[in-house]
mmCIF file of C-alpha atoms and ligand atoms in Angstrom:
data_model
loop_
_atom_site.group_PDB
_atom_site.id
_atom_site.type_symbol
_atom_site.label_atom_id
_atom_site.label_comp_id
_atom_site.label_asym_id
_atom_site.label_seq_id
_atom_site.Cartn_x
_atom_site.Cartn_y
_atom_site.Cartn_z
ATOM 1 C CA MET A 1 0.806 15.832 37.737
ATOM 2 C CA TYR A 2 4.450 16.116 38.782
ATOM 3 C CA HIS A 3 6.534 14.657 35.971
ATOM 4 C CA ARG A 4 9.314 13.446 38.306
ATOM 5 C CA GLY A 5 6.948 11.578 40.611
ATOM 6 C CA PRO A 6 5.672 7.986 40.790
ATOM 7 C CA GLU A 7 2.295 8.837 39.244
ATOM 8 C CA PHE A 8 3.901 9.965 35.996
ATOM 9 C CA ALA A 9 6.291 6.983 36.003
ATOM 10 C CA GLU A 10 3.272 4.674 36.247
ATOM 11 C CA LEU A 11 1.511 6.500 33.422
ATOM 12 C CA LEU A 12 4.643 6.318 31.253
ATOM 13 C CA ALA A 13 5.064 2.607 31.952
ATOM 14 C CA GLU A 14 1.500 1.833 30.870
ATOM 15 C CA CYS A 15 1.885 3.958 27.725
ATOM 16 C CA GLN A 16 5.170 2.205 26.981
ATOM 17 C CA ILE A 17 3.665 -1.279 26.986
ATOM 18 C CA ARG A 18 0.662 -0.272 24.920
ATOM 19 C CA LEU A 19 2.758 1.741 22.456
ATOM 20 C CA GLN A 20 5.079 -1.231 21.985
ATOM 21 C CA ALA A 21 2.035 -3.283 20.959
ATOM 22 C CA CYS A 22 1.077 -0.653 18.355
ATOM 23 C CA PHE A 23 4.626 -0.615 16.974
ATOM 24 C CA GLY A 24 4.992 -4.406 17.111
ATOM 25 C CA THR A 25 8.115 -4.313 19.226
ATOM 26 C CA THR A 26 9.452 -5.052 22.678
ATOM 27 C CA ASP A 27 12.121 -2.376 22.252
ATOM 28 C CA PRO A 28 11.869 1.091 23.810
ATOM 29 C CA VAL A 29 9.471 3.627 22.319
ATOM 30 C CA LEU A 30 10.559 7.175 23.173
ATOM 31 C CA THR A 31 7.800 9.751 23.487
ATOM 32 C CA LEU A 32 8.797 13.298 22.585
ATOM 33 C CA SER A 33 6.837 16.470 23.267
ATOM 34 C CA ALA A 34 7.007 17.556 19.630
ATOM 35 C CA SER A 35 4.979 17.056 16.474
ATOM 36 C CA GLY A 36 5.768 14.197 14.088
ATOM 37 C CA THR A 37 8.434 16.103 12.181
ATOM 38 C CA GLY A 38 10.323 16.584 15.461
ATOM 39 C CA ALA A 39 10.577 12.828 15.920
ATOM 40 C CA VAL A 40 11.627 12.281 12.276
ATOM 41 C CA GLU A 41 14.324 14.907 12.751
ATOM 42 C CA ALA A 42 15.417 13.348 16.059
ATOM 43 C CA ALA A 43 15.739 9.908 14.464
ATOM 44 C CA ILE A 44 17.886 11.264 11.655
ATOM 45 C CA ALA A 45 20.023 13.550 13.831
ATOM 46 C CA ASN A 46 20.837 10.643 16.136
ATOM 47 C CA LEU A 47 21.296 7.829 13.641
ATOM 48 C CA VAL A 48 22.837 9.372 10.523
ATOM 49 C CA ALA A 49 26.244 11.019 10.957
ATOM 50 C CA PRO A 50 27.378 13.848 8.661
ATOM 51 C CA GLY A 51 28.830 12.399 5.465
ATOM 52 C CA GLU A 52 26.937 9.106 5.783
ATOM 53 C CA ARG A 53 24.830 8.015 2.847
ATOM 54 C CA LEU A 54 21.048 7.816 3.036
ATOM 55 C CA LEU A 55 18.705 6.560 0.330
ATOM 56 C CA ALA A 56 15.366 8.377 0.597
ATOM 57 C CA ILE A 57 12.263 6.996 -1.078
ATOM 58 C CA LYS A 58 10.432 9.984 -2.518
ATOM 59 C CA THR A 59 6.784 8.937 -2.593
ATOM 60 C CA GLY A 60 5.519 12.432 -1.868
ATOM 61 C CA LYS A 61 5.793 15.244 0.634
ATOM 62 C CA PHE A 62 6.716 13.135 3.653
ATOM 63 C CA GLY A 63 9.123 10.764 1.920
ATOM 64 C CA ARG A 64 10.859 13.866 0.594
ATOM 65 C CA ARG A 65 10.969 15.458 4.042
ATOM 66 C CA ILE A 66 13.124 12.609 5.398
ATOM 67 C CA GLY A 67 15.755 13.271 2.727
ATOM 68 C CA ASP A 68 15.526 17.039 3.225
ATOM 69 C CA ILE A 69 16.122 16.680 6.958
ATOM 70 C CA ALA A 70 19.034 14.291 6.384
ATOM 71 C CA GLN A 71 20.607 16.863 4.043
ATOM 72 C CA CYS A 72 20.244 19.501 6.777
ATOM 73 C CA TYR A 73 22.289 17.250 9.049
ATOM 74 C CA GLY A 74 25.052 16.808 6.477
ATOM 75 C CA ALA A 75 24.132 13.369 5.127
ATOM 76 C CA GLU A 76 24.739 12.552 1.485
ATOM 77 C CA VAL A 77 21.242 11.871 0.160
ATOM 78 C CA THR A 78 20.270 9.877 -2.920
ATOM 79 C CA TRP A 79 16.646 9.824 -4.020
ATOM 80 C CA LEU A 80 14.545 6.949 -5.255
ATOM 81 C CA ASP A 81 11.711 8.723 -7.078
ATOM 82 C CA CYS A 82 8.233 7.222 -7.283
ATOM 83 C CA PRO A 83 5.464 8.633 -9.491
ATOM 84 C CA PRO A 84 2.633 10.165 -7.384
ATOM 85 C CA GLY A 85 0.300 7.371 -6.279
ATOM 86 C CA ASP A 86 2.940 4.646 -6.554
ATOM 87 C CA ALA A 87 4.789 2.862 -3.787
ATOM 88 C CA ALA A 88 8.472 2.046 -4.166
ATOM 89 C CA ASP A 89 9.110 -0.752 -6.638
ATOM 90 C CA PRO A 90 10.964 -3.393 -4.554
ATOM 91 C CA HIS A 91 13.110 -4.405 -7.564
ATOM 92 C CA LEU A 92 14.242 -0.828 -8.201
ATOM 93 C CA LEU A 93 14.915 -0.410 -4.506
ATOM 94 C CA GLN A 94 16.946 -3.605 -4.378
ATOM 95 C CA ARG A 95 18.927 -2.431 -7.392
ATOM 96 C CA ALA A 96 19.582 1.022 -5.905
ATOM 97 C CA LEU A 97 20.689 -0.476 -2.596
ATOM 98 C CA SER A 98 23.001 -3.013 -4.192
ATOM 99 C CA GLU A 99 24.562 -0.652 -6.761
ATOM 100 C CA SER A 100 26.180 1.586 -4.179
ATOM 101 C CA ARG A 101 26.753 1.401 -0.461
ATOM 102 C CA PHE A 102 24.269 3.183 1.790
ATOM 103 C CA ASP A 103 24.276 3.553 5.555
ATOM 104 C CA ALA A 104 20.565 4.202 5.933
ATOM 105 C CA LEU A 105 17.244 3.948 4.117
ATOM 106 C CA GLY A 106 14.509 6.482 4.889
ATOM 107 C CA PHE A 107 10.894 6.276 3.780
ATOM 108 C CA ALA A 108 7.325 7.084 4.734
ATOM 109 C CA TYR A 109 5.522 3.792 5.315
ATOM 110 C CA ASN A 110 2.162 5.465 4.815
ATOM 111 C CA GLU A 111 2.594 8.476 2.515
ATOM 112 C CA THR A 112 -0.193 10.773 3.658
ATOM 113 C CA SER A 113 0.194 13.144 0.726
ATOM 114 C CA THR A 114 -0.706 10.465 -1.849
ATOM 115 C CA GLY A 115 -2.608 7.818 0.136
ATOM 116 C CA VAL A 116 0.010 5.180 -0.534
ATOM 117 C CA ALA A 117 1.274 2.481 1.822
ATOM 118 C CA GLN A 118 4.568 0.818 0.995
ATOM 119 C CA ASP A 119 5.125 -2.901 0.569
ATOM 120 C CA LEU A 120 6.791 -2.983 3.956
ATOM 121 C CA ALA A 121 7.902 -6.623 3.957
ATOM 122 C CA ALA A 122 9.626 -6.226 0.574
ATOM 123 C CA ILE A 123 11.363 -2.987 1.568
ATOM 124 C CA ALA A 124 12.424 -4.451 4.898
ATOM 125 C CA ALA A 125 13.826 -7.555 3.194
ATOM 126 C CA ALA A 126 15.875 -5.394 0.791
ATOM 127 C CA ALA A 127 17.170 -3.310 3.708
ATOM 128 C CA VAL A 128 18.190 -6.381 5.683
ATOM 129 C CA GLU A 129 19.903 -7.936 2.671
ATOM 130 C CA ASN A 130 21.887 -4.755 2.037
ATOM 131 C CA ARG A 131 22.572 -4.088 5.737
ATOM 132 C CA VAL A 132 21.209 -0.565 5.853
ATOM 133 C CA LEU A 133 19.619 1.023 8.884
ATOM 134 C CA THR A 134 15.924 1.730 8.301
ATOM 135 C CA ILE A 135 14.340 5.004 9.404
ATOM 136 C CA VAL A 136 10.591 4.779 8.906
ATOM 137 C CA ASP A 137 8.092 7.619 9.096
ATOM 138 C CA ALA A 138 4.926 5.869 10.269
ATOM 139 C CA VAL A 139 3.213 9.024 11.557
ATOM 140 C CA SER A 140 -0.093 8.337 9.793
ATOM 141 C CA ALA A 141 0.132 4.559 10.267
ATOM 142 C CA ILE A 142 0.757 3.929 13.970
ATOM 143 C CA GLY A 143 -2.442 2.792 15.668
ATOM 144 C CA GLY A 144 -4.228 2.216 12.352
ATOM 145 C CA ILE A 145 -1.977 0.041 10.205
ATOM 146 C CA PRO A 146 0.206 -2.824 11.420
ATOM 147 C CA ILE A 147 3.933 -2.192 11.140
ATOM 148 C CA ASN A 148 5.350 -5.182 13.040
ATOM 149 C CA MET A 149 8.652 -3.466 13.646
ATOM 150 C CA GLU A 150 10.402 -6.488 15.117
ATOM 151 C CA ALA A 151 9.203 -9.021 12.545
ATOM 152 C CA ASN A 152 10.245 -6.656 9.755
ATOM 153 C CA ALA A 153 13.581 -5.890 11.446
ATOM 154 C CA LEU A 154 13.022 -2.123 11.224
ATOM 155 C CA ASP A 155 15.432 0.063 13.172
ATOM 156 C CA ALA A 156 13.775 3.409 13.892
ATOM 157 C CA VAL A 157 10.031 3.881 13.557
ATOM 158 C CA VAL A 158 8.369 7.242 14.077
ATOM 159 C CA GLY A 159 4.741 7.864 15.057
ATOM 160 C CA GLY A 160 2.614 10.890 15.862
ATOM 161 C CA SER A 161 -0.208 11.613 18.290
ATOM 162 C CA GLN A 162 -2.711 13.385 16.048
ATOM 163 C CA LYS A 163 -3.481 10.669 13.512
ATOM 164 C CA ALA A 164 -4.792 7.176 14.321
ATOM 165 C CA LEU A 165 -3.870 7.649 17.988
ATOM 166 C CA MET A 166 -6.748 10.140 18.160
ATOM 167 C CA LEU A 167 -4.966 12.778 20.264
ATOM 168 C CA PRO A 168 -4.388 16.453 19.684
ATOM 169 C CA PRO A 169 -1.039 17.264 18.049
ATOM 170 C CA GLY A 170 2.035 17.596 20.224
ATOM 171 C CA LEU A 171 3.441 14.143 20.956
ATOM 172 C CA SER A 172 5.545 11.974 18.709
ATOM 173 C CA PHE A 173 7.314 8.670 19.103
ATOM 174 C CA VAL A 174 10.551 7.013 18.071
ATOM 175 C CA ALA A 175 10.927 3.275 18.579
ATOM 176 C CA LEU A 176 14.504 2.028 18.407
ATOM 177 C CA SER A 177 15.752 -1.492 17.631
ATOM 178 C CA PRO A 178 18.864 -2.802 19.453
ATOM 179 C CA ARG A 179 20.872 -2.005 16.305
ATOM 180 C CA ALA A 180 19.545 1.559 16.303
ATOM 181 C CA GLN A 181 20.388 1.900 19.996
ATOM 182 C CA LEU A 182 23.953 0.819 19.232
ATOM 183 C CA LYS A 183 24.166 3.299 16.365
ATOM 184 C CA LEU A 184 22.862 5.959 18.740
ATOM 185 C CA GLN A 185 25.819 5.372 21.041
ATOM 186 C CA GLN A 186 28.251 5.590 18.135
ATOM 187 C CA THR A 187 26.772 8.770 16.601
ATOM 188 C CA THR A 188 27.291 12.211 18.091
ATOM 189 C CA CYS A 189 23.983 14.041 17.959
ATOM 190 C CA PRO A 190 24.595 17.679 17.042
ATOM 191 C CA GLY A 191 21.470 18.744 18.976
ATOM 192 C CA TYR A 192 20.676 18.885 22.694
ATOM 193 C CA TYR A 193 16.890 18.722 23.180
ATOM 194 C CA PHE A 194 16.530 15.898 20.653
ATOM 195 C CA ASP A 195 19.531 13.861 21.809
ATOM 196 C CA LEU A 196 17.774 10.502 22.035
ATOM 197 C CA SER A 197 20.358 8.942 24.351
ATOM 198 C CA ARG A 198 19.136 11.348 27.046
ATOM 199 C CA ALA A 199 15.541 10.291 26.341
ATOM 200 C CA LEU A 200 16.537 6.612 26.516
ATOM 201 C CA ASP A 201 18.332 7.106 29.854
ATOM 202 C CA ALA A 202 15.357 9.026 31.260
ATOM 203 C CA LEU A 203 12.870 6.364 30.099
ATOM 204 C CA ARG A 204 14.736 3.766 32.151
ATOM 205 C CA LYS A 205 13.983 5.933 35.219
ATOM 206 C CA GLY A 206 10.303 6.351 34.259
ATOM 207 C CA GLN A 207 10.827 9.920 33.112
ATOM 208 C CA THR A 208 11.470 12.143 30.133
ATOM 209 C CA PRO A 209 14.648 14.267 30.072
ATOM 210 C CA TYR A 210 12.763 17.593 30.114
ATOM 211 C CA THR A 211 9.271 18.672 31.153
ATOM 212 C CA PRO A 212 6.864 16.592 29.047
ATOM 213 C CA ALA A 213 3.438 17.685 27.775
ATOM 214 C CA VAL A 214 1.869 15.902 30.772
ATOM 215 C CA ASN A 215 -1.719 16.578 29.717
ATOM 216 C CA LEU A 216 -1.111 14.901 26.356
ATOM 217 C CA PHE A 217 0.510 11.918 28.061
ATOM 218 C CA SER A 218 -2.681 11.496 30.103
ATOM 219 C CA GLY A 219 -4.668 11.620 26.871
ATOM 220 C CA LEU A 220 -2.289 9.121 25.325
ATOM 221 C CA ARG A 221 -2.953 6.620 28.089
ATOM 222 C CA GLU A 222 -6.707 6.940 27.490
ATOM 223 C CA ALA A 223 -6.335 6.642 23.711
ATOM 224 C CA LEU A 224 -4.200 3.531 24.084
ATOM 225 C CA ARG A 225 -6.741 2.033 26.492
ATOM 226 C CA ILE A 226 -9.497 2.659 23.936
ATOM 227 C CA ILE A 227 -7.422 0.845 21.316
ATOM 228 C CA HIS A 228 -6.692 -1.968 23.755
ATOM 229 C CA ARG A 229 -10.402 -2.372 24.579
ATOM 230 C CA GLU A 230 -11.364 -2.675 20.922
ATOM 231 C CA GLY A 231 -8.387 -4.970 20.352
ATOM 232 C CA LEU A 232 -5.462 -4.039 18.149
ATOM 233 C CA ALA A 233 -6.295 -6.669 15.524
ATOM 234 C CA GLU A 234 -9.871 -5.336 15.335
ATOM 235 C CA VAL A 235 -8.623 -1.752 15.087
ATOM 236 C CA PHE A 236 -6.306 -2.694 12.220
ATOM 237 C CA ARG A 237 -9.056 -4.625 10.468
ATOM 238 C CA ARG A 238 -11.524 -1.734 10.849
ATOM 239 C CA HIS A 239 -9.025 0.659 9.258
ATOM 240 C CA HIS A 240 -8.337 -1.803 6.456
ATOM 241 C CA CYS A 241 -12.080 -2.078 5.792
ATOM 242 C CA LEU A 242 -12.558 1.707 5.924
ATOM 243 C CA GLY A 243 -9.921 2.014 3.206
ATOM 244 C CA VAL A 244 -11.662 -0.652 1.129
ATOM 245 C CA ALA A 245 -15.014 1.124 1.649
ATOM 246 C CA CYS A 246 -13.724 4.580 0.751
ATOM 247 C CA ARG A 247 -12.125 3.331 -2.454
ATOM 248 C CA ALA A 248 -15.311 1.428 -3.361
ATOM 249 C CA ALA A 249 -17.349 4.607 -2.853
ATOM 250 C CA MET A 250 -15.081 6.792 -4.931
ATOM 251 C CA THR A 251 -14.947 4.221 -7.710
ATOM 252 C CA ALA A 252 -18.760 3.863 -7.635
ATOM 253 C CA ALA A 253 -18.956 7.647 -7.971
ATOM 254 C CA GLY A 254 -16.928 7.391 -11.176
ATOM 255 C CA LEU A 255 -13.832 9.022 -9.700
ATOM 256 C CA ALA A 256 -10.254 7.842 -10.200
ATOM 257 C CA LEU A 257 -8.026 6.940 -7.273
ATOM 258 C CA LEU A 258 -4.487 8.289 -7.161
ATOM 259 C CA ALA A 259 -3.139 4.954 -5.919
ATOM 260 C CA THR A 260 -4.274 2.618 -8.674
ATOM 261 C CA ASP A 261 -2.682 -0.506 -7.217
ATOM 262 C CA GLU A 262 -5.063 -1.743 -4.513
ATOM 263 C CA ARG A 263 -2.188 -3.538 -2.766
ATOM 264 C CA CYS A 264 -0.481 -0.255 -1.922
ATOM 265 C CA ALA A 265 -3.561 1.827 -1.114
ATOM 266 C CA SER A 266 -3.507 3.311 2.376
ATOM 267 C CA ALA A 267 -5.916 2.143 5.077
ATOM 268 C CA THR A 268 -5.976 5.556 6.776
ATOM 269 C CA VAL A 269 -6.212 8.094 3.950
ATOM 270 C CA THR A 270 -7.593 7.917 0.410
ATOM 271 C CA ALA A 271 -6.407 10.269 -2.312
ATOM 272 C CA VAL A 272 -8.761 10.822 -5.240
ATOM 273 C CA ARG A 273 -8.105 12.548 -8.558
ATOM 274 C CA MET A 274 -10.232 15.608 -9.169
ATOM 275 C CA PRO A 275 -12.330 15.489 -12.354
ATOM 276 C CA GLU A 276 -10.652 17.349 -15.236
ATOM 277 C CA ASP A 277 -10.939 21.142 -15.179
ATOM 278 C CA LEU A 278 -12.076 21.289 -11.557
ATOM 279 C CA ASP A 279 -9.965 22.519 -8.666
ATOM 280 C CA SER A 280 -9.954 20.434 -5.478
ATOM 281 C CA SER A 281 -9.414 23.549 -3.327
ATOM 282 C CA GLU A 282 -12.933 24.580 -4.333
ATOM 283 C CA LEU A 283 -14.328 21.165 -3.334
ATOM 284 C CA VAL A 284 -12.517 21.285 0.026
ATOM 285 C CA ARG A 285 -13.957 24.744 0.670
ATOM 286 C CA ARG A 286 -17.522 23.730 -0.262
ATOM 287 C CA VAL A 287 -17.434 20.551 1.851
ATOM 288 C CA ARG A 288 -16.147 22.532 4.831
ATOM 289 C CA GLU A 289 -18.623 25.385 4.484
ATOM 290 C CA ARG A 290 -21.743 23.453 3.438
ATOM 291 C CA ASP A 291 -21.269 20.214 5.350
ATOM 292 C CA ASN A 292 -18.895 21.231 8.132
ATOM 293 C CA ILE A 293 -16.601 18.346 7.216
ATOM 294 C CA LEU A 294 -12.881 18.657 6.752
ATOM 295 C CA ILE A 295 -11.346 16.897 3.792
ATOM 296 C CA ALA A 296 -7.914 17.836 2.469
ATOM 297 C CA GLY A 297 -6.668 19.015 -0.879
ATOM 298 C CA GLY A 298 -3.435 18.035 -2.586
ATOM 299 C CA GLN A 299 -0.032 19.255 -1.466
ATOM 300 C CA ASP A 300 2.866 20.657 -3.488
ATOM 301 C CA ASP A 301 2.663 19.385 -7.107
ATOM 302 C CA LEU A 302 -0.730 17.787 -6.409
ATOM 303 C CA LYS A 303 -2.327 21.005 -5.175
ATOM 304 C CA GLY A 304 -5.746 21.446 -6.775
ATOM 305 C CA ARG A 305 -5.488 18.087 -8.543
ATOM 306 C CA ILE A 306 -6.503 15.653 -5.808
ATOM 307 C CA PHE A 307 -8.544 15.589 -2.642
ATOM 308 C CA ARG A 308 -7.986 13.343 0.356
ATOM 309 C CA ILE A 309 -10.361 11.735 2.824
ATOM 310 C CA GLY A 310 -8.957 10.651 6.172
ATOM 311 C CA HIS A 311 -10.538 7.570 7.790
ATOM 312 C CA LEU A 312 -8.643 6.871 10.950
ATOM 313 C CA GLY A 313 -8.836 6.834 14.707
ATOM 314 C CA THR A 314 -12.385 6.804 16.057
ATOM 315 C CA CYS A 315 -13.744 6.612 12.520
ATOM 316 C CA GLY A 316 -16.481 4.072 11.760
ATOM 317 C CA ILE A 317 -18.549 3.548 8.631
ATOM 318 C CA ASP A 318 -21.036 6.312 9.574
ATOM 319 C CA ASN A 319 -18.179 8.801 9.912
ATOM 320 C CA LEU A 320 -16.987 7.747 6.471
ATOM 321 C CA ALA A 321 -20.431 7.819 4.869
ATOM 322 C CA ALA A 322 -20.783 11.518 5.767
ATOM 323 C CA PRO A 323 -17.752 12.804 3.805
ATOM 324 C CA VAL A 324 -18.498 10.397 0.955
ATOM 325 C CA ALA A 325 -21.992 11.893 0.620
ATOM 326 C CA ALA A 326 -20.656 15.438 1.040
ATOM 327 C CA VAL A 327 -17.988 14.972 -1.630
ATOM 328 C CA ALA A 328 -20.450 13.423 -4.074
ATOM 329 C CA ASP A 329 -23.138 16.067 -3.451
ATOM 330 C CA ASN A 330 -20.720 18.946 -3.833
ATOM 331 C CA LEU A 331 -19.149 17.504 -6.962
ATOM 332 C CA ALA A 332 -22.672 17.151 -8.390
ATOM 333 C CA GLU A 333 -23.265 20.821 -7.564
ATOM 334 C CA MET A 334 -20.000 21.646 -9.307
ATOM 335 C CA GLY A 335 -21.376 20.048 -12.480
ATOM 336 C CA CYS A 336 -20.234 16.414 -12.262
ATOM 337 C CA ASP A 337 -22.581 13.593 -13.100
ATOM 338 C CA ILE A 338 -22.421 11.832 -9.728
ATOM 339 C CA ASP A 339 -24.971 9.886 -7.714
ATOM 340 C CA ALA A 340 -24.268 10.428 -4.010
ATOM 341 C CA ALA A 341 -26.656 7.692 -2.847
ATOM 342 C CA SER A 342 -24.906 4.965 -4.828
ATOM 343 C CA ALA A 343 -21.503 6.081 -3.548
ATOM 344 C CA VAL A 344 -22.687 5.826 0.061
ATOM 345 C CA THR A 345 -24.310 2.438 -0.578
ATOM 346 C CA ALA A 346 -21.082 1.184 -2.145
ATOM 347 C CA ALA A 347 -19.136 2.328 0.936
ATOM 348 C CA ARG A 348 -21.524 0.632 3.375
ATOM 349 C CA ASP A 349 -21.702 -2.612 1.379
ATOM 350 C CA ALA A 350 -17.949 -2.832 0.921
ATOM 351 C CA PHE A 351 -17.335 -2.132 4.606
ATOM 352 C CA GLN A 352 -19.775 -4.772 5.748
ATOM 353 C CA THR A 353 -18.478 -7.396 3.336
ATOM 354 C CA CYS A 354 -14.916 -6.640 4.378
ATOM 355 C CA GLN A 355 -15.685 -6.791 8.105
ATOM 356 C CA GLU A 356 -17.563 -10.068 7.729
ATOM 357 C CA SER A 357 -15.099 -11.759 5.438
ATOM 358 C CA SER A 358 -12.521 -14.111 6.843
ATOM 359 C CA ASP A 359 -10.062 -13.128 4.127
ATOM 360 C CA ALA A 360 -6.384 -13.331 4.767
ATOM 361 C CA TYR A 361 -5.923 -9.773 5.979
ATOM 362 C CA ASP A 362 -2.792 -10.267 8.011
ATOM 363 C CA THR A 363 -2.250 -7.959 10.986
ATOM 364 C CA GLY A 364 0.870 -9.894 11.893
ATOM 365 C CA LEU A 365 -0.354 -10.059 15.487
HETATM 366 N N1 LIG B 1 4.885 12.252 8.291
HETATM 367 C C1 LIG B 1 3.670 11.953 7.850
HETATM 368 C C2 LIG B 1 3.477 10.676 7.096
HETATM 369 C C3 LIG B 1 2.608 12.817 8.086
HETATM 370 O O1 LIG B 1 1.384 12.543 7.625
HETATM 371 C C4 LIG B 1 2.830 14.016 8.796
HETATM 372 C C5 LIG B 1 1.745 14.972 9.039
HETATM 373 O O2 LIG B 1 0.741 14.969 8.392
HETATM 374 C C6 LIG B 1 4.126 14.271 9.239
HETATM 375 C C7 LIG B 1 5.133 13.368 8.984
HETATM 376 C C8 LIG B 1 4.445 15.521 9.945
HETATM 377 O O3 LIG B 1 3.931 15.514 11.198
HETATM 378 P P1 LIG B 1 3.703 16.896 11.993
HETATM 379 O O4 LIG B 1 2.892 17.768 11.118
HETATM 380 O O5 LIG B 1 3.016 16.375 13.214
HETATM 381 O O6 LIG B 1 5.044 17.450 12.277
#
């Protein structure tokens, strides 16, 4: 497909409308031919000028990456540290934001390295009150967890193709509020390829500034249609219930979750503490080799100490039951006293109860 022709413009326009629904905005969503980190870097390079002050919430690997990138671009970065498995405490955040003046606040909404989702409404309220621009890494949230960008008055929200959007890696997204678009005009981006004002101008013409990964854009349209057919509210609810089910299974198996506060547990990835004296790299290897299922280990300081189960995208309860059984079986083989059958039953029961309940799970839609 020729990327300067009407066919691509039509494809881009459809993706735009459906992406806006996933982000909860009517503002432009720029699609970059780069992995998620590219879009995080683009957002920072275009919205935070050298010498400006950014508060970065360090929930784990991806919260830290935002601050690291901002430092690369000459920003003055202050860190708000959170213990692994915890979300940012809104009171501490409010205090940090009010004690000194910041230009921007950066955080990972869904911290993939620890399975933690932030209290978005509380963070957004603190950001609005203290008039800081918000730069949100929602790479592992978009398409699986509601973010309601407009209602939460977020300024720059980043997504990625290879998580809940079910695509191969290679596309990422930056949605920009009117305030972020204004800041974009006022900030000189030191880069060329990731200068978002060029991407914004091109989007208005139904194009991207440079040759896009056209094949992935075609896939994106299909993925977004799949989401649309299921219904965004249903997709969000299914992910919420998969999270509930995975945590129920792990708890039934006698394992400890890294995120102990249910209110900040992620709907797309669950991080579980490894039993004492066992290394999660060994579990990951066994599950891959014996069951042909990919789970993840811990990253950085959590290497060997946790394992993570992803439950996002096309995932249903059967797809979750398989890794639950594999984890439990392999842990039993590694010497743990674990009953795989009861873990799977707990997952199925919790999922069904959650899907059938009319509880106040609010998608904001
Ligand atoms: N942010 C989050 C929350 C992620 O989970 C990831 C990848 O796992 C990234 C950023 C980085 O994305 P990529 O590896 O596509 O550059």
